[in-house]
Coordinates of C-alpha atoms in Angstrom, one line a residue:
Chain A
M17 CA -21.4 16.2 10.9
P18 CA -17.6 16.4 10.7
T19 CA -16.1 19.7 9.5
F20 CA -12.7 20.6 8.7
T21 CA -10.7 22.8 11.0
A22 CA -7.5 24.8 10.5
L23 CA -5.6 22.0 12.5
D24 CA -6.6 19.5 9.8
F25 CA -4.9 21.6 7.2
Q26 CA -2.0 22.3 9.3
I27 CA -1.3 18.6 9.7
L28 CA -1.7 18.1 6.0
L29 CA 0.3 21.2 5.0
P30 CA 3.7 19.5 4.1
Q31 CA 1.7 17.1 1.8
I32 CA -0.1 19.9 0.2
V33 CA 3.1 21.8 -0.4
L34 CA 4.8 18.9 -1.8
V35 CA 2.0 17.7 -4.1
S36 CA 1.2 21.1 -5.4
W37 CA 4.9 21.7 -6.1
A38 CA 5.1 18.5 -8.0
C39 CA 2.0 19.3 -10.1
A40 CA 3.5 22.8 -10.8
L41 CA 6.7 21.2 -11.7
L42 CA 4.8 19.0 -14.4
L43 CA 3.8 22.3 -16.0
V44 CA 7.3 23.7 -15.7
S45 CA 8.8 20.6 -17.4
V46 CA 6.4 21.1 -20.3
F47 CA 6.9 24.9 -20.8
A48 CA 10.7 25.1 -19.9
R49 CA 12.0 22.4 -22.2
R50 CA 14.8 24.6 -23.3
A51 CA 15.8 25.8 -19.9
G52 CA 18.5 23.3 -19.7
P53 CA 18.5 19.9 -17.9
G54 CA 19.5 21.3 -14.5
L55 CA 16.3 23.3 -13.7
M56 CA 14.1 20.3 -12.8
P57 CA 16.5 18.7 -10.2
L58 CA 17.2 22.2 -8.8
L59 CA 13.4 23.0 -8.5
S60 CA 12.6 19.5 -7.0
A61 CA 15.3 19.8 -4.4
L62 CA 14.1 23.2 -3.5
G63 CA 10.5 21.7 -3.1
L64 CA 11.7 19.1 -0.9
L65 CA 13.7 21.5 1.3
V66 CA 10.5 23.7 1.7
T67 CA 8.5 20.6 2.5
G68 CA 11.2 19.6 5.0
I69 CA 10.9 22.9 6.7
F70 CA 7.2 22.5 7.0
V71 CA 7.8 19.1 8.5
A72 CA 10.3 20.4 11.0
F73 CA 7.6 22.7 12.4
Q74 CA 5.4 19.6 13.1
F75 CA 8.0 17.9 15.3
N76 CA 6.3 18.9 18.5
L77 CA 2.8 18.6 17.3
E78 CA 0.8 15.8 18.8
A79 CA -2.5 15.8 17.0
E80 CA -5.0 13.9 14.8
G81 CA -6.6 15.4 11.7
F82 CA -9.6 14.7 9.4
G83 CA -11.3 12.7 12.0
G84 CA -8.2 10.6 12.9
M85 CA -7.3 9.6 9.3
L86 CA -4.1 11.5 9.6
V87 CA -1.7 11.6 12.6
A88 CA 0.9 14.2 13.1
D89 CA 3.6 13.3 15.7
G90 CA 7.4 12.8 16.2
F91 CA 7.2 9.5 14.5
S92 CA 5.5 10.8 11.3
A93 CA 7.8 13.8 11.4
F94 CA 11.0 11.8 11.7
L95 CA 9.8 9.4 9.0
S96 CA 9.0 12.3 6.6
L97 CA 12.4 13.9 7.2
L98 CA 14.1 10.6 6.4
V99 CA 12.3 10.2 3.1
I100 CA 12.8 13.8 2.1
F101 CA 16.6 13.4 3.1
G102 CA 16.5 10.3 0.9
G103 CA 14.9 12.2 -1.9
L104 CA 17.6 15.0 -1.8
L105 CA 20.4 12.4 -1.9
T106 CA 18.6 10.7 -4.8
I107 CA 18.5 13.9 -6.7
V108 CA 22.2 14.5 -6.1
L109 CA 22.9 11.0 -7.2
S110 CA 20.7 11.1 -10.3
Y111 CA 21.4 14.2 -12.1
N112 CA 24.9 13.3 -13.7
Y113 CA 24.2 9.6 -13.8
L114 CA 20.9 10.1 -15.9
Q115 CA 22.8 12.3 -18.3
R116 CA 25.5 9.9 -18.7
M117 CA 23.2 7.0 -19.3
D118 CA 20.9 9.1 -21.7
W119 CA 17.9 8.6 -19.4
A120 CA 17.4 12.1 -18.3
K121 CA 13.7 13.1 -18.7
P122 CA 12.2 15.8 -16.5
E123 CA 9.3 13.5 -15.4
Y124 CA 11.6 11.5 -13.3
Y125 CA 11.9 14.2 -10.6
V126 CA 8.3 14.8 -10.5
L127 CA 7.6 11.1 -10.0
M128 CA 10.0 11.0 -7.2
L129 CA 8.1 13.9 -5.4
F130 CA 4.8 12.1 -5.8
S131 CA 6.3 9.1 -4.4
I132 CA 7.8 10.8 -1.5
S133 CA 4.5 12.4 -0.7
G134 CA 3.2 8.8 -0.5
M135 CA 5.9 7.7 1.7
M136 CA 5.2 10.7 4.1
L137 CA 1.6 9.7 4.2
M138 CA 2.4 6.1 5.2
G139 CA 4.0 7.3 8.3
A140 CA 1.2 9.8 9.1
A141 CA -1.6 7.3 8.5
G142 CA -4.2 6.8 11.2
D143 CA -6.5 4.8 9.0
L144 CA -6.2 1.7 7.2
I145 CA -7.7 3.0 3.9
V146 CA -5.2 5.9 4.2
V147 CA -2.5 3.3 4.3
F148 CA -3.8 1.7 1.2
L149 CA -4.0 5.0 -0.6
A150 CA -0.6 6.1 0.5
L151 CA 0.9 2.8 -0.4
E152 CA -0.5 3.2 -4.0
L153 CA 0.7 6.8 -4.1
L154 CA 4.2 5.7 -3.3
S155 CA 4.1 2.7 -5.4
I156 CA 2.6 3.9 -8.8
P157 CA 5.3 6.3 -9.4
L158 CA 7.9 3.8 -8.5
Y159 CA 6.5 1.4 -11.1
V160 CA 7.1 4.0 -13.6
L161 CA 10.6 5.1 -12.2
A162 CA 11.7 1.4 -12.3
A163 CA 10.9 1.2 -16.1
F164 CA 12.4 4.7 -16.6
A165 CA 15.4 3.4 -18.7
Y166 CA 12.8 2.3 -21.3
P167 CA 13.7 0.9 -23.9
D168 CA 16.4 -0.8 -21.9
K169 CA 15.1 -4.4 -21.7
R170 CA 16.1 -5.0 -18.1
S171 CA 14.5 -1.8 -16.9
E172 CA 11.2 -2.7 -18.7
E173 CA 11.3 -6.0 -17.1
A174 CA 12.1 -4.6 -13.7
G175 CA 9.0 -2.2 -14.1
L176 CA 6.6 -4.9 -15.1
K177 CA 7.8 -7.3 -12.4
Y178 CA 7.6 -4.7 -9.7
F179 CA 4.1 -3.6 -11.0
L180 CA 2.4 -7.0 -11.1
L181 CA 3.8 -8.1 -7.8
G182 CA 3.2 -4.7 -6.2
A183 CA -0.3 -4.6 -7.4
F184 CA -0.7 -8.2 -6.2
A185 CA 0.5 -7.2 -2.7
S186 CA -1.9 -4.2 -2.6
G187 CA -4.6 -6.5 -3.4
F188 CA -3.7 -8.6 -0.2
L189 CA -3.5 -5.5 1.8
L190 CA -6.8 -4.1 0.6
Y191 CA -8.6 -7.4 1.2
G192 CA -7.1 -7.4 4.7
V193 CA -8.4 -3.9 5.2
A194 CA -11.8 -5.0 4.0
L195 CA -11.8 -7.9 6.4
V196 CA -10.9 -5.7 9.4
Y197 CA -13.7 -3.4 8.2
A198 CA -16.1 -6.5 8.3
A199 CA -15.0 -7.4 11.6
T200 CA -15.3 -3.9 13.3
G201 CA -17.2 -1.6 11.0
S202 CA -14.4 0.9 10.8
T203 CA -11.0 1.3 9.2
S204 CA -10.0 4.1 11.6
F205 CA -7.2 2.9 14.1
T206 CA -8.9 4.4 17.1
Q207 CA -12.5 3.1 16.1
I208 CA -11.0 -0.3 15.4
V209 CA -9.5 -0.4 18.9
A210 CA -12.8 0.5 20.4
A211 CA -14.6 -2.0 18.4
L212 CA -12.3 -4.9 19.2
A213 CA -14.4 -6.4 22.0
T214 CA -17.3 -7.2 19.7
A215 CA -15.2 -8.0 16.6
Q216 CA -15.4 -11.3 14.9
P217 CA -12.0 -12.8 15.9
L218 CA -11.6 -14.9 12.7
Y219 CA -12.1 -11.9 10.3
L220 CA -9.8 -9.8 12.5
A221 CA -6.9 -12.2 12.6
T222 CA -7.3 -13.1 8.9
G223 CA -7.4 -9.3 8.1
A224 CA -4.4 -8.5 10.2
G225 CA -2.5 -11.5 8.4
L226 CA -3.4 -10.2 5.0
I227 CA -2.3 -6.7 5.8
L228 CA 1.0 -8.1 6.9
V229 CA 1.4 -10.0 3.7
G230 CA 0.7 -6.8 1.8
L231 CA 3.3 -4.8 3.8
G232 CA 5.6 -7.8 3.8
F233 CA 5.8 -7.5 -0.1
K234 CA 6.7 -3.8 0.1
V235 CA 9.4 -4.2 2.6
A236 CA 10.8 -7.4 0.8
A237 CA 10.3 -9.9 3.6
V238 CA 10.7 -13.5 2.6
P239 CA 8.6 -15.3 1.2
F240 CA 7.4 -12.2 -0.5
H241 CA 10.8 -11.1 -1.8
M242 CA 10.8 -12.6 -5.2
W243 CA 10.5 -9.3 -7.0
T244 CA 13.4 -7.6 -5.1
P245 CA 16.5 -8.9 -6.8
D246 CA 15.2 -8.5 -10.3
V247 CA 13.7 -5.1 -9.8
Y248 CA 16.8 -3.8 -8.0
Q249 CA 19.1 -5.1 -10.8
G250 CA 16.9 -3.9 -13.7
S251 CA 15.9 -0.5 -12.4
P252 CA 18.3 2.6 -13.0
T253 CA 20.7 2.5 -10.0
S254 CA 19.5 5.8 -8.7
V255 CA 16.0 4.6 -8.6
T256 CA 17.1 1.5 -6.9
A257 CA 18.7 3.5 -4.3
F258 CA 15.6 5.6 -3.7
M259 CA 13.2 2.6 -3.5
A260 CA 15.7 0.6 -1.3
L261 CA 15.3 3.2 1.4
G262 CA 11.9 4.8 0.7
A263 CA 9.7 1.8 0.3
K264 CA 11.3 0.0 3.2
A265 CA 11.0 3.0 5.5
A266 CA 7.5 3.7 4.5
G267 CA 6.6 0.1 4.8
F268 CA 8.0 -0.4 8.2
A269 CA 6.5 2.9 9.5
A270 CA 3.0 1.7 8.5
L271 CA 3.6 -1.8 9.9
V272 CA 4.9 -0.5 13.3
R273 CA 2.1 1.8 13.7
I274 CA -0.6 -0.6 12.7
L275 CA 0.7 -3.3 14.8
L276 CA 1.3 -1.2 18.0
V277 CA -1.9 0.8 17.8
V278 CA -4.4 -1.5 16.2
F279 CA -3.3 -5.2 16.8
P280 CA -1.9 -5.6 20.2
S281 CA -4.9 -7.8 21.0
V282 CA -3.9 -10.4 18.3
S283 CA -0.3 -10.3 19.1
A284 CA -0.6 -14.0 20.4
Q285 CA -1.5 -15.1 16.9
L286 CA 0.7 -12.7 15.0
T287 CA 3.9 -13.0 16.9
P288 CA 4.8 -16.5 15.8
V289 CA 4.0 -15.4 12.1
L290 CA 6.3 -12.5 12.4
A291 CA 9.0 -14.7 14.0
G292 CA 8.6 -17.1 11.2
L293 CA 8.9 -14.3 8.6
T294 CA 11.9 -13.0 10.4
V295 CA 13.8 -16.2 10.5
A296 CA 12.9 -16.9 6.8
T297 CA 14.0 -13.5 5.8
L298 CA 17.2 -13.4 7.6
V299 CA 18.2 -16.9 6.5
V300 CA 17.2 -16.6 2.8
G301 CA 18.4 -13.0 2.4
N302 CA 21.8 -13.8 3.8
L303 CA 22.4 -17.1 2.1
L304 CA 21.4 -16.1 -1.3
A305 CA 23.4 -12.9 -1.1
I306 CA 26.4 -15.1 -0.9
A307 CA 25.8 -16.8 -4.2
Q308 CA 25.5 -13.5 -6.2
S309 CA 28.2 -12.3 -8.6
N310 CA 26.5 -9.0 -9.5
V311 CA 27.0 -6.3 -6.9
K312 CA 23.5 -4.9 -7.5
R313 CA 21.9 -8.2 -6.9
M314 CA 24.2 -8.8 -3.9
L315 CA 22.9 -5.5 -2.4
A316 CA 19.4 -6.4 -3.2
Y317 CA 19.6 -9.6 -1.1
S318 CA 21.5 -7.5 1.6
S319 CA 18.5 -5.2 1.6
I320 CA 16.1 -8.2 2.2
S321 CA 18.4 -9.3 5.0
H322 CA 18.1 -5.9 6.6
A323 CA 14.4 -6.0 6.3
G324 CA 14.9 -9.2 8.2
F325 CA 16.8 -7.5 11.0
L326 CA 14.0 -4.8 11.3
L327 CA 11.4 -7.4 11.3
M328 CA 13.1 -9.2 14.2
A329 CA 12.6 -6.1 16.3
V330 CA 9.0 -5.7 15.0
S331 CA 8.1 -9.2 16.0
A332 CA 8.7 -8.2 19.6
Y333 CA 5.8 -6.0 19.6
G334 CA 3.5 -7.9 21.7
S335 CA 5.8 -7.4 24.7
D336 CA 4.9 -4.3 26.8
A337 CA 8.6 -4.0 28.0
A338 CA 9.9 -3.8 24.5
R339 CA 7.5 -1.7 22.6
F340 CA 8.9 1.6 23.4
D341 CA 12.5 0.6 22.4
L342 CA 11.1 -1.1 19.4
V343 CA 9.9 2.0 17.7
A344 CA 13.2 3.9 18.6
S345 CA 15.4 1.1 17.3
V346 CA 13.6 0.6 14.1
L347 CA 13.8 4.3 13.3
F348 CA 17.4 4.4 14.4
Y349 CA 18.2 1.4 12.1
L350 CA 16.6 2.9 9.2
L351 CA 18.6 6.0 9.6
A352 CA 21.9 3.8 9.7
F353 CA 20.6 1.8 6.8
A354 CA 19.8 4.9 4.8
L355 CA 23.4 6.4 5.1
A356 CA 25.1 3.0 4.3
S357 CA 22.7 2.3 1.6
F358 CA 22.9 5.6 -0.4
G359 CA 26.7 5.7 -0.1
S360 CA 27.1 2.2 -1.4
W361 CA 24.7 2.7 -4.3
A362 CA 26.7 6.0 -5.0
V363 CA 29.9 3.8 -5.4
V364 CA 28.0 1.4 -7.5
M365 CA 26.8 4.1 -9.8
A366 CA 30.5 5.5 -10.1
L367 CA 31.4 2.1 -11.5
E368 CA 28.4 1.4 -13.6
H369 CA 28.5 1.6 -17.5
K370 CA 25.9 1.5 -20.2
E371 CA 24.0 -1.7 -20.7
G372 CA 24.5 -2.9 -17.2
R373 CA 28.2 -3.3 -17.5
G374 CA 30.6 -2.7 -14.6
L375 CA 28.4 -4.4 -12.0
E376 CA 30.0 -7.7 -11.3
F377 CA 32.4 -8.3 -8.4
A378 CA 35.3 -8.8 -10.8
D379 CA 34.7 -5.1 -12.0
Y380 CA 35.6 -3.9 -8.6
A381 CA 39.1 -5.6 -8.6
G382 CA 41.9 -3.0 -7.9
L383 CA 39.4 -0.3 -6.9
G384 CA 41.5 0.2 -3.7
R385 CA 44.5 1.5 -5.8
K386 CA 42.5 3.2 -8.7
A387 CA 40.1 5.2 -6.5
P388 CA 41.3 5.0 -2.8
G389 CA 38.5 7.4 -1.6
L390 CA 35.6 5.5 -3.1
A391 CA 37.0 2.2 -2.0
A392 CA 37.5 3.5 1.5
A393 CA 34.0 4.7 1.6
M394 CA 32.7 1.3 0.3
V395 CA 34.6 -0.4 3.2
V396 CA 32.8 1.8 5.6
F397 CA 29.4 0.9 4.2
M398 CA 30.2 -2.8 4.1
L399 CA 31.4 -2.7 7.7
S400 CA 28.1 -0.7 8.7
F401 CA 26.0 -3.4 6.8
T402 CA 27.7 -6.1 8.7
G403 CA 27.4 -4.2 12.0
V404 CA 31.0 -3.7 12.9
P405 CA 32.2 -0.8 15.1
P406 CA 32.9 2.0 14.7
T407 CA 30.0 2.4 12.3
L408 CA 26.4 3.4 12.8
G409 CA 25.2 0.0 11.7
F410 CA 26.8 -1.5 14.8
A411 CA 24.8 0.8 16.9
G412 CA 21.6 0.1 15.0
K413 CA 21.9 -3.6 15.3
F414 CA 22.9 -3.3 18.9
Y415 CA 19.6 -1.4 19.7
L416 CA 17.5 -3.9 17.6
F417 CA 19.2 -6.9 19.5
R418 CA 18.5 -5.2 22.8
T419 CA 14.7 -4.8 21.9
V420 CA 14.5 -8.4 21.0
L421 CA 16.1 -9.5 24.2
E422 CA 14.0 -7.2 26.2
A423 CA 10.9 -9.1 24.8
G424 CA 12.5 -12.3 25.8
Q425 CA 12.9 -13.7 22.2
V426 CA 16.3 -15.1 22.8
G427 CA 16.0 -17.6 19.9
L428 CA 15.3 -14.9 17.4
A429 CA 18.3 -12.9 18.5
L430 CA 20.5 -15.9 18.1
V431 CA 19.3 -16.4 14.6
G432 CA 20.0 -12.7 14.0
V433 CA 23.5 -13.0 15.4
L434 CA 24.4 -16.1 13.4
T435 CA 23.1 -14.6 10.1
S436 CA 25.0 -11.5 10.9
L437 CA 28.1 -13.6 10.8
V438 CA 27.1 -15.2 7.5
S439 CA 26.6 -11.8 6.1
A440 CA 30.2 -10.8 7.0
Y441 CA 31.4 -13.3 4.3
Y442 CA 29.8 -11.6 1.4
Y443 CA 30.4 -8.0 2.6
L444 CA 34.1 -8.7 3.4
R445 CA 34.3 -10.6 0.0
L446 CA 33.7 -7.2 -1.7
I447 CA 36.5 -5.6 0.3
V448 CA 38.9 -8.4 -0.4
V449 CA 38.1 -8.1 -4.2
M450 CA 38.6 -4.2 -4.0
Y451 CA 42.0 -4.4 -2.2
M452 CA 43.5 -7.8 -2.8
Q453 CA 42.8 -8.5 -6.4
K454 CA 44.4 -6.9 -9.3
G455 CA 42.6 -5.1 -12.0
T456 CA 41.9 -1.8 -13.7
P457 CA 38.3 -0.7 -12.9
K458 CA 36.8 2.1 -15.0
V459 CA 35.6 4.6 -12.6
H460 CA 33.5 7.6 -13.8
D461 CA 34.8 11.0 -12.7
D462 CA 31.5 12.1 -11.1
R463 CA 31.9 14.6 -8.1
S464 CA 28.3 14.3 -6.9
L465 CA 28.8 10.6 -6.5
A466 CA 32.1 11.0 -4.9
W467 CA 30.9 13.6 -2.5
T468 CA 27.7 11.6 -1.6
A469 CA 29.9 8.5 -0.9
G470 CA 32.3 10.6 1.1
L471 CA 29.7 12.5 3.2
T472 CA 27.6 9.5 4.0
A473 CA 30.7 7.4 5.0
A474 CA 31.8 10.2 7.3
A475 CA 28.3 10.5 8.8
T476 CA 28.2 6.7 9.4
V477 CA 31.4 6.9 11.4
V478 CA 30.9 10.3 13.1
L479 CA 27.3 9.6 14.2
F480 CA 28.4 6.4 15.6
L481 CA 30.3 8.4 18.4
F482 CA 27.0 10.0 19.1
A483 CA 24.9 7.0 18.9
Q484 CA 24.0 6.9 22.4
P485 CA 22.6 10.6 22.9
L486 CA 21.2 10.4 19.5
F487 CA 19.1 7.2 20.4
G488 CA 18.0 8.6 23.7
W489 CA 16.8 11.8 22.1
A490 CA 15.0 9.9 19.4
A491 CA 13.3 7.8 22.1
Q492 CA 12.2 10.8 24.1
A493 CA 11.3 13.2 21.5
L494 CA 9.7 11.2 18.8
L495 CA 7.7 8.6 20.7
K496 CA 5.2 10.2 23.0
I497 CA 2.4 8.5 21.4
F498 CA 3.3 4.8 21.7
Chain B
M2 CA -32.9 -10.2 2.0
V3 CA -29.6 -12.1 1.2
P4 CA -27.7 -12.8 4.4
V5 CA -24.2 -11.1 4.5
S6 CA -22.4 -14.4 4.7
Y7 CA -23.3 -15.1 1.2
Y8 CA -21.6 -12.0 0.0
F9 CA -18.8 -12.8 2.2
A10 CA -18.4 -16.3 0.6
L11 CA -18.8 -14.8 -2.9
S12 CA -16.0 -12.3 -2.3
A13 CA -13.7 -15.0 -0.6
I14 CA -14.1 -17.0 -3.8
L15 CA -13.4 -14.0 -6.1
F16 CA -10.3 -13.2 -4.1
T17 CA -9.0 -16.9 -4.1
L18 CA -9.8 -17.1 -7.9
G19 CA -7.8 -13.7 -8.5
A20 CA -4.8 -14.9 -6.2
L21 CA -4.7 -18.3 -8.1
G22 CA -4.9 -16.4 -11.4
V23 CA -2.0 -14.3 -10.6
L24 CA 0.1 -17.3 -9.5
I25 CA -0.9 -19.7 -12.4
R26 CA -1.4 -17.7 -15.5
R27 CA 1.6 -16.5 -17.5
N28 CA 0.0 -13.8 -19.7
A29 CA 0.7 -10.4 -18.2
I30 CA -2.7 -9.1 -19.3
I31 CA -4.5 -12.0 -17.6
V32 CA -2.3 -11.7 -14.5
F33 CA -3.3 -8.0 -14.3
M34 CA -7.1 -8.9 -14.8
S35 CA -6.7 -11.4 -11.9
I36 CA -5.4 -8.6 -9.7
E37 CA -8.3 -6.4 -10.5
L38 CA -10.4 -9.4 -9.5
M39 CA -8.8 -9.3 -6.1
L40 CA -9.4 -5.7 -5.7
N41 CA -13.1 -6.1 -6.7
A42 CA -13.6 -8.9 -4.2
A43 CA -12.5 -6.4 -1.6
N44 CA -14.9 -3.8 -2.9
L45 CA -17.7 -6.5 -2.6
L46 CA -16.8 -7.0 1.0
F47 CA -16.8 -3.3 1.7
V48 CA -20.2 -2.7 0.2
A49 CA -21.8 -5.8 1.7
F50 CA -20.7 -4.7 5.3
A51 CA -21.3 -1.2 4.8
R52 CA -25.0 -2.2 4.2
T53 CA -24.8 -4.6 7.3
Y54 CA -23.5 -1.8 9.6
G55 CA -25.8 0.8 7.9
A56 CA -22.7 3.1 7.4
L57 CA -21.7 4.9 4.2
N58 CA -17.8 4.7 4.7
G59 CA -17.5 1.3 3.2
Q60 CA -19.3 2.5 0.1
I61 CA -16.9 5.6 -0.2
Y62 CA -13.9 3.4 0.0
V63 CA -15.1 1.5 -2.9
F64 CA -14.8 4.7 -4.9
F65 CA -11.2 5.2 -3.6
V66 CA -10.5 1.7 -4.8
I67 CA -11.9 2.2 -8.2
A68 CA -9.9 5.3 -8.6
V69 CA -6.7 3.6 -7.5
A70 CA -7.5 0.7 -9.9
A71 CA -7.8 3.2 -12.8
A72 CA -4.4 4.7 -12.0
E73 CA -2.9 1.1 -11.9
V74 CA -4.4 0.5 -15.2
A75 CA -3.0 3.5 -16.8
V76 CA 0.5 2.6 -15.6
G77 CA 0.2 -1.2 -16.0
L78 CA -1.2 -1.2 -19.5
A79 CA 1.6 1.3 -20.6
L80 CA 4.3 -0.8 -19.2
I81 CA 2.7 -4.0 -20.9
V82 CA 2.4 -2.2 -24.1
A83 CA 6.1 -0.9 -23.9
I84 CA 7.1 -4.5 -23.3
F85 CA 5.0 -5.8 -26.2
R86 CA 6.6 -3.3 -28.5
S87 CA 10.1 -4.3 -27.8
R88 CA 9.7 -8.1 -27.4
Q89 CA 6.6 -9.0 -29.3
T90 CA 5.3 -11.1 -26.3
V91 CA 3.6 -10.5 -23.1
N92 CA 4.2 -14.1 -21.7
L93 CA 5.9 -13.5 -18.4
D94 CA 8.2 -16.6 -18.7
E95 CA 9.4 -15.4 -22.0
I96 CA 10.0 -11.9 -20.7
S97 CA 12.0 -12.9 -17.6
S98 CA 15.6 -12.7 -18.4
M99 CA 17.2 -11.9 -15.0
K100 CA 18.0 -14.9 -12.8
G101 CA 19.9 -15.6 -9.7

């Protein structure tokens, strides 16, 4: 008969803190309507900071809780801190923006906190059913957030599309989990591994494939990407920034852990599938991004292509030589992507006007003269997305490619390099528009956006100088378990 | 006793019907119902194999899934109602305005 120990609750403590804080905030939002609009973002940020401190104490923990359902290790702690950092940046980005667009409602921040708790759970899941529950916990608030600009038609449409396709994807994931359960009699990672020898191989491989489909939807891998451009374009831009990082980071965390811990034995079947997904995602994401005239849609396709680069490293998971570098390089790339992504969305928000105006490439003409700081920051982000030194994006791509080469997948690396070259076209096009074309863009004077853009741009460049020690530290400190 | 493969076949059929429904039907409510069908196909698999293995965990998972499905209903129907109010339709092709 299993009983709970103090360790179980120690592992769950950050979640408990965050979720109870969010519940308390719901009450606060009801009773403190007259307290002014600044109270909720302030309290939510405080809650995230407190949660972050609790997570930081778990960095050196190496434990399983609740009978293996939750895992606390450096990997989950890093991921939690990343999404908490993303949440804090989103709050900074959101406050003025929501006021200006007339979308400010206190529930916004509470939904974000719930979603973050789901993202943290994704990284800490040690059981497939926990992966499913965490995925729903992160997704359901995001569906509401995507439609948060209601009655704006685009936002409603984004919410409905995200909801229908997200729920469709979780159906696949759940059926995959059920098949793995049918094959092994368990959903716990360790018990599945123990039962692999007697498992029905067909059930197991199909189950693994369906789980891959479900998570592929969440991280926006082609051919499961159809929702991405519409949802990114229609959602309030602050929400887009939040889900661009959060859903992707959480999805990849769960994917990496499931593949490396549970499914090394089916790597022969899964590696070609993953490689196919990678090539499709890289090619489609980058080629369709070229055709976009709306900056939000361009960044959406760019986000798809970054999922492709991450998948490229993940598809090397069957190789023993590469699996260690795989985890470190995926986490590193997520960090690089987070900085450039939040920064570029901050610039987009500074130019965005009501009813979706100010989002076309043409609206960026002349930004280099009108707002030199924002334009310079945008240049840094575009270079980081492309993978040009001296930006963190270059280091991130370097480690991803190294992982793939270590696994001996030269063909994949080649596709990655070629599509990187293609991506330079649309990233540089924005720079050309900003500096070479004449225009008078209308830029909002919003300090929180300017600061976010400036600081993330600075971090993207400065951290590049320390990329080598940072990567080494990440690899040693975080990844004992793999 | 009915062999477990029968349950498996039924659940696979339900899942396929659900997935096809999502892909083919254009009414948001029907698409949503099809998604629920997919979740329930998984539930059937859980319950059938929980019995085969003589374990309770599969049956417990079904409760989790039902709870999650209820949460999804709350959010999903709210979204669909909101869209119906502003556009007087729940046909996905008519709702879709963003392209590219």
